[in-house]
GROMACS .gro file of C-alpha atoms in nm:
model
  207
    1MET     CA    1   2.351  15.208  13.964
    2PHE     CA    2   2.463  14.849  13.922
    3GLY     CA    3   2.216  14.567  13.885
    4GLY     CA    4   2.223  14.235  14.062
    5SER     CA    5   2.452  14.083  13.797
    6SER     CA    6   2.725  14.346  13.841
    7ILE     CA    7   3.022  14.349  14.076
    8ARG     CA    8   3.161  14.673  14.209
    9LEU     CA    9   3.542  14.690  14.188
   10ALA     CA   10   3.653  15.036  14.299
   11ARG     CA   11   3.593  15.409  14.289
   12VAL     CA   12   3.796  15.636  14.060
   13PHE     CA   13   3.756  16.015  14.095
   14GLY     CA   14   3.458  15.929  14.315
   15ILE     CA   15   3.298  15.728  14.031
   16PRO     CA   16   3.195  15.369  14.116
   17ILE     CA   17   3.346  15.117  13.874
   18GLY     CA   18   3.179  14.781  13.823
   19VAL     CA   19   3.179  14.481  13.590
   20ASP     CA   20   2.886  14.289  13.451
   21TRP     CA   21   2.903  13.908  13.469
   22SER     CA   22   2.942  13.902  13.089
   23TRP     CA   23   3.279  14.075  13.133
   24PHE     CA   24   3.425  13.750  13.263
   25ILE     CA   25   3.323  13.572  12.941
   26ALA     CA   26   3.506  13.834  12.735
   27LEU     CA   27   3.808  13.813  12.966
   28PHE     CA   28   3.824  13.433  12.925
   29LEU     CA   29   3.788  13.448  12.546
   30ILE     CA   30   4.056  13.715  12.502
   31ILE     CA   31   4.301  13.522  12.722
   32TYR     CA   32   4.226  13.200  12.534
   33TRP     CA   33   4.274  13.354  12.188
   34ARG     CA   34   4.579  13.561  12.275
   35ASN     CA   35   4.746  13.267  12.450
   36GLN     CA   36   4.732  13.073  12.124
   37ASP     CA   37   4.858  13.371  11.925
   38TYR     CA   38   5.148  13.442  12.159
   39GLU     CA   39   5.260  13.079  12.155
   40ALA     CA   40   5.308  13.115  11.779
   41VAL     CA   41   5.427  13.475  11.764
   42VAL     CA   42   5.664  13.488  12.062
   43PRO     CA   43   5.803  13.132  12.099
   44GLY     CA   44   5.970  13.059  12.428
   45SER     CA   45   5.776  13.326  12.618
   46ASN     CA   46   5.513  13.276  12.888
   47ALA     CA   47   5.225  13.303  12.643
   48PHE     CA   48   4.956  13.268  12.909
   49LEU     CA   49   5.100  13.554  13.117
   50LEU     CA   50   5.120  13.776  12.809
   51ALA     CA   51   4.759  13.689  12.725
   52VAL     CA   52   4.641  13.783  13.075
   53ILE     CA   53   4.834  14.112  13.061
   54SER     CA   54   4.688  14.190  12.717
   55ALA     CA   55   4.332  14.119  12.830
   56LEU     CA   56   4.362  14.332  13.143
   57LEU     CA   57   4.528  14.619  12.955
   58PHE     CA   58   4.256  14.603  12.690
   59PHE     CA   59   3.986  14.646  12.955
   60LEU     CA   60   4.195  14.919  13.118
   61SER     CA   61   4.185  15.095  12.778
   62ILE     CA   62   3.805  15.069  12.776
   63LEU     CA   63   3.789  15.199  13.133
   64LEU     CA   64   4.006  15.498  13.039
   65HIS     CA   65   3.780  15.559  12.740
   66GLU     CA   66   3.473  15.572  12.965
   67LEU     CA   67   3.658  15.784  13.222
   68GLY     CA   68   3.723  16.031  12.940
   69HIS     CA   69   3.347  16.067  12.893
   70ALA     CA   70   3.289  16.083  13.268
   71VAL     CA   71   3.552  16.346  13.351
   72VAL     CA   72   3.437  16.581  13.075
   73ALA     CA   73   3.074  16.531  13.181
   74MET     CA   74   3.156  16.616  13.544
   75ARG     CA   75   3.348  16.924  13.437
   76ASN     CA   76   3.028  17.038  13.265
   77GLY     CA   77   2.817  16.985  13.576
   78ILE     CA   78   2.675  16.644  13.483
   79PRO     CA   79   2.688  16.383  13.762
   80ILE     CA   80   2.811  16.032  13.682
   81LEU     CA   81   2.622  15.741  13.834
   82GLY     CA   82   2.898  15.495  13.755
   83ILE     CA   83   3.097  15.310  13.491
   84GLU     CA   84   3.024  14.950  13.403
   85LEU     CA   85   3.240  14.714  13.194
   86MET     CA   86   3.072  14.434  13.003
   87ILE     CA   87   3.129  14.189  12.719
   88PHE     CA   88   3.080  14.447  12.445
   89GLY     CA   89   3.283  14.723  12.610
   90GLY     CA   90   3.171  14.971  12.871
   91VAL     CA   91   2.930  15.250  12.951
   92ALA     CA   92   2.950  15.566  13.160
   93ARG     CA   93   2.603  15.635  13.301
   94LEU     CA   94   2.523  16.006  13.314
   95GLY     CA   95   2.298  16.137  13.590
   96ARG     CA   96   2.118  16.363  13.340
   97ASP     CA   97   2.126  16.450  12.972
   98THR     CA   98   2.351  16.719  12.831
   99ASP     CA   99   2.198  17.066  12.807
  100SER     CA  100   2.365  17.204  12.494
  101PRO     CA  101   2.510  17.073  12.166
  102GLY     CA  102   2.855  17.190  12.270
  103VAL     CA  103   2.849  16.987  12.591
  104GLU     CA  104   2.703  16.689  12.403
  105PHE     CA  105   2.989  16.706  12.151
  106ARG     CA  106   3.262  16.740  12.415
  107VAL     CA  107   3.131  16.451  12.625
  108ALA     CA  108   3.084  16.225  12.322
  109ALA     CA  109   3.424  16.307  12.170
  110ALA     CA  110   3.622  16.267  12.493
  111GLY     CA  111   3.618  15.886  12.491
  112PRO     CA  112   3.739  15.843  12.129
  113LEU     CA  113   4.008  16.104  12.193
  114VAL     CA  114   4.140  15.898  12.487
  115THR     CA  115   4.133  15.583  12.273
  116LEU     CA  116   4.323  15.762  11.995
  117VAL     CA  117   4.594  15.869  12.241
  118ILE     CA  118   4.621  15.511  12.375
  119ALA     CA  119   4.649  15.363  12.022
  120ILE     CA  120   4.918  15.613  11.921
  121GLY     CA  121   5.106  15.568  12.249
  122CYS     CA  122   5.103  15.189  12.215
  123PHE     CA  123   5.218  15.207  11.852
  124PHE     CA  124   5.514  15.435  11.918
  125GLY     CA  125   5.599  15.250  12.239
  126GLY     CA  126   5.606  14.929  12.040
  127ALA     CA  127   5.810  15.094  11.765
  128ALA     CA  128   6.070  15.197  12.023
  129SER     CA  129   6.077  14.841  12.156
  130ALA     CA  130   6.099  14.686  11.808
  131GLY     CA  131   6.362  14.930  11.687
  132SER     CA  132   6.159  15.086  11.406
  133ALA     CA  133   5.806  15.173  11.301
  134GLU     CA  134   5.835  14.926  11.010
  135LEU     CA  135   5.901  14.634  11.246
  136MET     CA  136   5.613  14.753  11.461
  137MET     CA  137   5.384  14.746  11.158
  138ASP     CA  138   5.490  14.386  11.098
  139SER     CA  139   5.388  14.308  11.456
  140VAL     CA  140   5.052  14.487  11.425
  141LEU     CA  141   4.949  14.362  11.081
  142LEU     CA  142   5.132  14.031  11.042
  143ASP     CA  143   5.172  13.912  11.403
  144ARG     CA  144   5.544  13.873  11.334
  145THR     CA  145   5.781  13.961  11.618
  146GLN     CA  146   6.031  13.813  11.860
  147SER     CA  147   5.965  14.061  12.140
  148ALA     CA  148   5.698  14.008  12.403
  149THR     CA  149   5.673  14.384  12.464
  150THR     CA  150   5.630  14.458  12.094
  151ALA     CA  151   5.369  14.182  12.061
  152VAL     CA  152   5.158  14.313  12.349
  153LEU     CA  153   5.184  14.678  12.246
  154GLY     CA  154   5.113  14.585  11.885
  155HIS     CA  155   4.798  14.401  11.991
  156LEU     CA  156   4.684  14.694  12.207
  157ALA     CA  157   4.751  14.945  11.928
  158LEU     CA  158   4.546  14.736  11.685
  159VAL     CA  159   4.246  14.672  11.912
  160ASN     CA  160   4.231  15.034  12.026
  161ALA     CA  161   4.243  15.152  11.664
  162ALA     CA  162   3.958  14.910  11.586
  163LEU     CA  163   3.768  15.031  11.894
  164LEU     CA  164   3.815  15.391  11.779
  165VAL     CA  165   3.679  15.321  11.431
  166PHE     CA  166   3.384  15.124  11.567
  167ASN     CA  167   3.290  15.391  11.819
  168LEU     CA  168   3.297  15.665  11.555
  169ILE     CA  169   3.035  15.492  11.340
  170PRO     CA  170   2.752  15.752  11.330
  171ALA     CA  171   2.497  15.520  11.491
  172PHE     CA  172   2.331  15.623  11.817
  173PRO     CA  173   2.411  15.543  12.098
  174LEU     CA  174   2.772  15.491  11.983
  175ASP     CA  175   2.999  15.791  12.030
  176GLY     CA  176   2.981  15.868  11.658
  177GLY     CA  177   2.603  15.877  11.684
  178ARG     CA  178   2.619  16.113  11.979
  179ILE     CA  179   2.860  16.337  11.788
  180ALA     CA  180   2.615  16.334  11.495
  181ARG     CA  181   2.336  16.421  11.739
  182ALA     CA  182   2.538  16.716  11.870
  183LEU     CA  183   2.599  16.846  11.518
  184ALA     CA  184   2.231  16.804  11.422
  185TRP     CA  185   2.131  16.975  11.746
  186LYS     CA  186   2.363  17.266  11.669
  187ILE     CA  187   2.227  17.301  11.314
  188THR     CA  188   1.855  17.266  11.395
  189GLY     CA  189   1.856  17.414  11.744
  190ASP     CA  190   1.616  17.136  11.844
  191ARG     CA  191   1.731  16.856  12.077
  192ASN     CA  192   1.433  16.632  11.992
  193LYS     CA  193   1.483  16.659  11.616
  194ALA     CA  194   1.853  16.585  11.664
  195THR     CA  195   1.775  16.283  11.879
  196ARG     CA  196   1.533  16.146  11.619
  197PHE     CA  197   1.796  16.198  11.349
  198ALA     CA  198   2.060  16.015  11.555
  199ALA     CA  199   1.813  15.736  11.632
  200ARG     CA  200   1.750  15.685  11.260
  201LEU     CA  201   2.124  15.664  11.204
  202GLY     CA  202   2.134  15.408  11.486
  203ARG     CA  203   1.872  15.193  11.315
  204LEU     CA  204   2.066  15.215  10.989
  205GLY     CA  205   2.382  15.117  11.174
  206GLY     CA  206   2.196  14.825  11.328
  207TYR     CA  207   2.120  14.689  10.980
   0.00000   0.00000   0.00000
C-alpha cells in the first residue's frame, strides 16, 4: 500500500505502519520549535530531549487515532491496507468502503474518540504532576511551569485538543465530514447523495 516515498516501520494488529518522507520534515520542525519553547519554559532541563519526546509522543497520538479507525473498521469486516503517517497527520487506508451509515459513523468517530481520551488523559496526568488543574491550565495556555513532565503533558493535551477540533470540522474527507456523510446517508438512505453532500462540505471547508 505504500508508495516509493514511504518507509515501513512495523506491523500493529497485523496492520502495516509506514511513514511518508514528509513525516521527517514535521518531526524536525516540531523538535526545533519545542526545543526553543522548553528552554524558556523549563530552564535547566534537557530541552532537546523533551522536544524529541514531545514530537514522538505527538506522532504516537496520531498513530493511535488512526488505529482507532482501523480497529473499528476491522471489527466491521473491513480490511485495512495500512496506516501511513505524514506531515499533515496520518491516514488509515480501508480495503473497501463502508456498507451502512452505522458502520460509516462508527469508523469515522473512532479516531476522534481516541484523541479525546488522549487529551483528557494528558491533561489530568499533567494536573497530577503540577499539583492542581489550575497550574496545569497555566502550563497549557501560558506555557508557564517548572516541571518537565507537566510541560510535556500540557503540550500533548493542547495539540491533541487542537487535533480533535480540526478533525471534527464537517469537511470531507476529515472525520467530521465522514460523520456528516454518515448522518446524511442515514437520513436520505442514499450513499451517493450523502457523499455528494459531504463533498460539498469539503469544498466549503477548503475555502
